[in-house]
Short mmCIF file of C-alpha atoms in Angstrom, two decimals:
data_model
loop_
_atom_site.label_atom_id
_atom_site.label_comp_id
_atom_site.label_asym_id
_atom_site.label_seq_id
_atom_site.Cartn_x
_atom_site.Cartn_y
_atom_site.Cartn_z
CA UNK W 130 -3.44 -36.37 -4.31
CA UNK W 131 -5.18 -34.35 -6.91
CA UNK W 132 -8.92 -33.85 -6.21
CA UNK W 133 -11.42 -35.35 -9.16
CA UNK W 134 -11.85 -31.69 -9.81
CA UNK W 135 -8.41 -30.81 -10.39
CA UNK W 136 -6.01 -30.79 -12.80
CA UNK W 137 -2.33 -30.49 -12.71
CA UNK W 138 -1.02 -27.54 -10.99
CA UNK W 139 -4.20 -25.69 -11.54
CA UNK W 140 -4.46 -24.06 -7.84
CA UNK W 141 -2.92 -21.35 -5.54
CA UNK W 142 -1.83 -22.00 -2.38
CA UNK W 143 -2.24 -18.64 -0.22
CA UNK W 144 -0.82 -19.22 3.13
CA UNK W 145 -1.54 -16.77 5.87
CA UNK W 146 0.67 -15.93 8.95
CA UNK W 147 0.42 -14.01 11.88
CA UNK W 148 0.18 -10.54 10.20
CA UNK W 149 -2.72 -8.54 10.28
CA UNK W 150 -0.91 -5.60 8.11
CA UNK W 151 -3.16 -5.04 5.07
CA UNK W 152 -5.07 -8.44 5.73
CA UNK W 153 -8.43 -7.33 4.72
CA UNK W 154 -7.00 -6.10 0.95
CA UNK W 155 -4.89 -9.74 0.89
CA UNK W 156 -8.11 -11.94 2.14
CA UNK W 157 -10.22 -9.52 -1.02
CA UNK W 158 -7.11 -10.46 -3.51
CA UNK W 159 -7.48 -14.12 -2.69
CA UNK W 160 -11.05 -14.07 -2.91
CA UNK W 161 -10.93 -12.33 -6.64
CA UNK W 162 -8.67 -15.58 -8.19
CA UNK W 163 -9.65 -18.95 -9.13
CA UNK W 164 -8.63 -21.85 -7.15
CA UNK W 165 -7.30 -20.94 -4.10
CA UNK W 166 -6.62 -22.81 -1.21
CA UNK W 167 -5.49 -21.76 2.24
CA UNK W 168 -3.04 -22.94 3.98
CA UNK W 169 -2.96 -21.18 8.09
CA UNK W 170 -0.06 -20.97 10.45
CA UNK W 171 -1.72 -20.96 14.12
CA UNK W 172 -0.71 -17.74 14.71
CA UNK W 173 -2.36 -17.21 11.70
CA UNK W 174 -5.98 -18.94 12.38
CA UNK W 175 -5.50 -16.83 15.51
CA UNK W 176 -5.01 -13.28 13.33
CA UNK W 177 -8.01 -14.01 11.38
CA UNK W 178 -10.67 -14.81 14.43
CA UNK W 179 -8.56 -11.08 15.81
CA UNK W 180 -9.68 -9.13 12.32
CA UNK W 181 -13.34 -10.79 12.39
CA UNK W 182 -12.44 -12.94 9.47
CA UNK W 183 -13.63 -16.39 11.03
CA UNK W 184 -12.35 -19.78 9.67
CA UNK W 185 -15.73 -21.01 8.96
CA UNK W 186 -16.66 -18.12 6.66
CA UNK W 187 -13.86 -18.66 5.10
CA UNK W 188 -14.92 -22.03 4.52
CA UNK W 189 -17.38 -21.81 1.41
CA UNK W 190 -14.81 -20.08 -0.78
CA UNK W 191 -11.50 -21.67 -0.29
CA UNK W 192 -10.46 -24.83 1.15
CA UNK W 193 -8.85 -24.42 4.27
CA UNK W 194 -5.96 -26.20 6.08
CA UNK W 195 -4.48 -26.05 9.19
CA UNK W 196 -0.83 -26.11 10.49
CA UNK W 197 -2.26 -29.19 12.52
CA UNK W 198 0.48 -31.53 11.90
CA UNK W 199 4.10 -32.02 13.10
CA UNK W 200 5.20 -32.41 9.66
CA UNK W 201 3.19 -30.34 7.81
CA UNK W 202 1.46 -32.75 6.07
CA UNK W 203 -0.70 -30.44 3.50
CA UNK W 204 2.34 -29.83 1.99
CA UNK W 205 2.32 -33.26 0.35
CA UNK W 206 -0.08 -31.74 -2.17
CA UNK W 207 2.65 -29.45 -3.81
CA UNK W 208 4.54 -33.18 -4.85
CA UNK W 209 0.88 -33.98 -6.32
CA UNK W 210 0.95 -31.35 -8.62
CA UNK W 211 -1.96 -29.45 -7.06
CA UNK W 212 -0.56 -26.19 -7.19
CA UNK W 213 0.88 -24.22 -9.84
CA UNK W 214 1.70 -20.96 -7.10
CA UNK W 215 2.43 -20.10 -3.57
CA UNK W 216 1.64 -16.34 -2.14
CA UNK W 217 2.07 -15.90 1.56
CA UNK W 218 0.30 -13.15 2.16
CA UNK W 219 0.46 -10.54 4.17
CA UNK W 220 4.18 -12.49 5.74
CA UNK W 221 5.48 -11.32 9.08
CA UNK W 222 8.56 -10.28 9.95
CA UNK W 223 8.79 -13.58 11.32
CA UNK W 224 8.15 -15.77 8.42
CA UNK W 225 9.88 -13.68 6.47
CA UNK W 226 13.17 -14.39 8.68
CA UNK W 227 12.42 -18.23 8.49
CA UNK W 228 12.13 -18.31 4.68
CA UNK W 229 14.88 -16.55 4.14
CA UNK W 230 16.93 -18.72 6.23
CA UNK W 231 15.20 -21.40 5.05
CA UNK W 232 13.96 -22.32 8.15
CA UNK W 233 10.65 -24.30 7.96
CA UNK W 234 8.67 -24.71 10.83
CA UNK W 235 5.38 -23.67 10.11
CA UNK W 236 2.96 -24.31 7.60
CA UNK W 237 3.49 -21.00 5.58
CA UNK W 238 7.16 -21.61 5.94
CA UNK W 239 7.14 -25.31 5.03
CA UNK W 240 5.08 -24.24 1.84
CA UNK W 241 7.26 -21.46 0.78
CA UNK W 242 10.64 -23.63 1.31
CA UNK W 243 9.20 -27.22 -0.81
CA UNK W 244 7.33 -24.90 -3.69
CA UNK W 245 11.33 -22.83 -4.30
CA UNK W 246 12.86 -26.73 -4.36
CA UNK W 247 10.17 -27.61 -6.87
CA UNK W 248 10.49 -24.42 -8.77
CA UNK W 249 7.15 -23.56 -7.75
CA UNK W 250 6.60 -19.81 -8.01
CA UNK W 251 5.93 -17.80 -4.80
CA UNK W 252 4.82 -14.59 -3.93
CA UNK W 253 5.41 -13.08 -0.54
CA UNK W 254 3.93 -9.84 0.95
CA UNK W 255 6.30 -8.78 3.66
CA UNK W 256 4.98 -6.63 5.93
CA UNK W 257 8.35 -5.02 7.30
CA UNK W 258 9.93 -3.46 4.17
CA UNK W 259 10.22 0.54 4.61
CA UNK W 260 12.14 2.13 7.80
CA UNK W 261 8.11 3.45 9.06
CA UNK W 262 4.90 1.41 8.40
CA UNK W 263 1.95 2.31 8.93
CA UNK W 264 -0.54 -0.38 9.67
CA UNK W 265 -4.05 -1.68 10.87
CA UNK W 266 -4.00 -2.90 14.35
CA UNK W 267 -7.59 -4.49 15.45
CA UNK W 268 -8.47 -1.62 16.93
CA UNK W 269 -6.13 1.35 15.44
CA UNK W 270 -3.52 2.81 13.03
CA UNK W 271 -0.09 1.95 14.46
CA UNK W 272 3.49 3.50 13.53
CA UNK W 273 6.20 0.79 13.80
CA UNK W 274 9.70 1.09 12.69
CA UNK W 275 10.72 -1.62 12.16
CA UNK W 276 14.59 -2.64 13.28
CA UNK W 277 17.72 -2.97 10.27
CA UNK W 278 17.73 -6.85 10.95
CA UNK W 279 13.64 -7.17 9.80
CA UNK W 280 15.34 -4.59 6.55
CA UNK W 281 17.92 -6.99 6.01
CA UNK W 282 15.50 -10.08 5.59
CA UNK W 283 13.29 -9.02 3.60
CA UNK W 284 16.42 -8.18 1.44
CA UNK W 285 17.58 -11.81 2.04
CA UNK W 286 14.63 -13.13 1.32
CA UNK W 287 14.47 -11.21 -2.37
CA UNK W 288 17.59 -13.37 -3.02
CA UNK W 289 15.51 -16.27 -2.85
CA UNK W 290 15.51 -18.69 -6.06
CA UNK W 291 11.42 -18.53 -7.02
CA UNK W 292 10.74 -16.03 -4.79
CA UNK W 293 9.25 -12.63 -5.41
CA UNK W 294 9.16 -10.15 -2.64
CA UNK W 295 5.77 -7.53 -2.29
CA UNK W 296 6.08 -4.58 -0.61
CA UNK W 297 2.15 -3.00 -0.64
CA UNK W 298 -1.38 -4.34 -1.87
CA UNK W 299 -0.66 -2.61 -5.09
CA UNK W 300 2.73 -4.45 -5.84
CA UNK W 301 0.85 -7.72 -4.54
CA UNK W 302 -1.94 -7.10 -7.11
CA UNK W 303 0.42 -6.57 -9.74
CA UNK W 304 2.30 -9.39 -9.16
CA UNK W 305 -1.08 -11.84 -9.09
CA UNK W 306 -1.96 -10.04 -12.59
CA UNK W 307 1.35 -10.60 -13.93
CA UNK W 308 1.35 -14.66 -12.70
CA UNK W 309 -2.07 -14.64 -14.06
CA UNK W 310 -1.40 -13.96 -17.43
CA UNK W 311 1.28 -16.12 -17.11
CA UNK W 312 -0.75 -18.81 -16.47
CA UNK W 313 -3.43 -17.79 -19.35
CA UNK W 314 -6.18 -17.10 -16.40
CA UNK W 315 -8.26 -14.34 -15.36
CA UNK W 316 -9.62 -12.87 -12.23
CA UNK W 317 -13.05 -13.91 -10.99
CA UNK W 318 -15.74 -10.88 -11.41
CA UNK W 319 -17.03 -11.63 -8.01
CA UNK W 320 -15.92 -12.67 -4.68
CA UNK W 321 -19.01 -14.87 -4.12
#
């Protein structure tokens, strides 16, 4: 149901999964647009408490759900209207497997698959998408390489009717700018 304070489709829905690859730049993106809500797989919650971004900071600028329920009941809001985007951000290899199989298990995943069969725009930052990344661990740089079948999904998942596929920060910015002016808004000027 749409909040007093809402009006039709006039959020984001930024759902966060068990990546921590380039977390801290998606977490800065979110914070930068109007209206976002966040929507947290439990292996997500988990990745966040890991990179020292805790829940309950989160709290005072986005309004947070949890993947709490069998049937993912959050996800009732996209039939409401709430939400005129969906950006899963930064998207493991895992979730990126279940969307593009349409598999929907999780909260992310459950998101992604309703917003496509409402022709909801989404946005997904897959972390897997070059034969070497480079990433952030909590406490160093890793090299992974990651295997032809995590390749093949993300291709898969690019396939995807409302789906567009973001391989860095900088495509994911670009992307956000581009739905943006789509939508006739404008960053925020602050992340407070």
């Amino acid at each position: 149901m749409l909040g007093e304070h809402s009006k039709p489709r006039s959020r984001f829905a930024w759902c966060i999964t068990g990546s921590g690859h380039f977390l801290d730049e998606s977490m800065a993106l979110a914070a930068r647009l109007p209206n976002v809500d966040l929507f947290l797989s439990a292996a997500g919650e988990e990745v966040l408490e890991i990179y020292k971004l805790h829940v309950d900071e989160l709290k005072p600028r986005f309004r947070v759900f949890r993947d709490k329920t069998a049937s993912g009941v959050p996800v009732g809001m996209l039939y409401d209207d709430v939400y005129h985007t969906v950006v899963v951000a930064p998207a493991t290899s895992n979730t990126v497997a279940k969307c593009a199989f349409g598999i929907s298990d999780t909260l992310p995943s459950n998101m992604f698959a309703q917003a496509g069969k409402l022709g909801i725009p989404g946005i997904v930052f897959a972390c897997d998408t070059e034969p070497v990344v480079v990433t952030k661990s909590p406490h160093k740089w890793v090299t992974l390489r990651p295997r032809r079948i995590e390749l093949d999904n993300v291709e898969r998942l690019r396939q995807i009717d409302f789906c567009q596929v973001v391989a860095s920060p900088a495509e994911l910015k670009a992307a956000l700018d581009a739905r943006l002016n789509e939508l006739a808004l404008a960053w925020n000027t602050s992340s407070s």
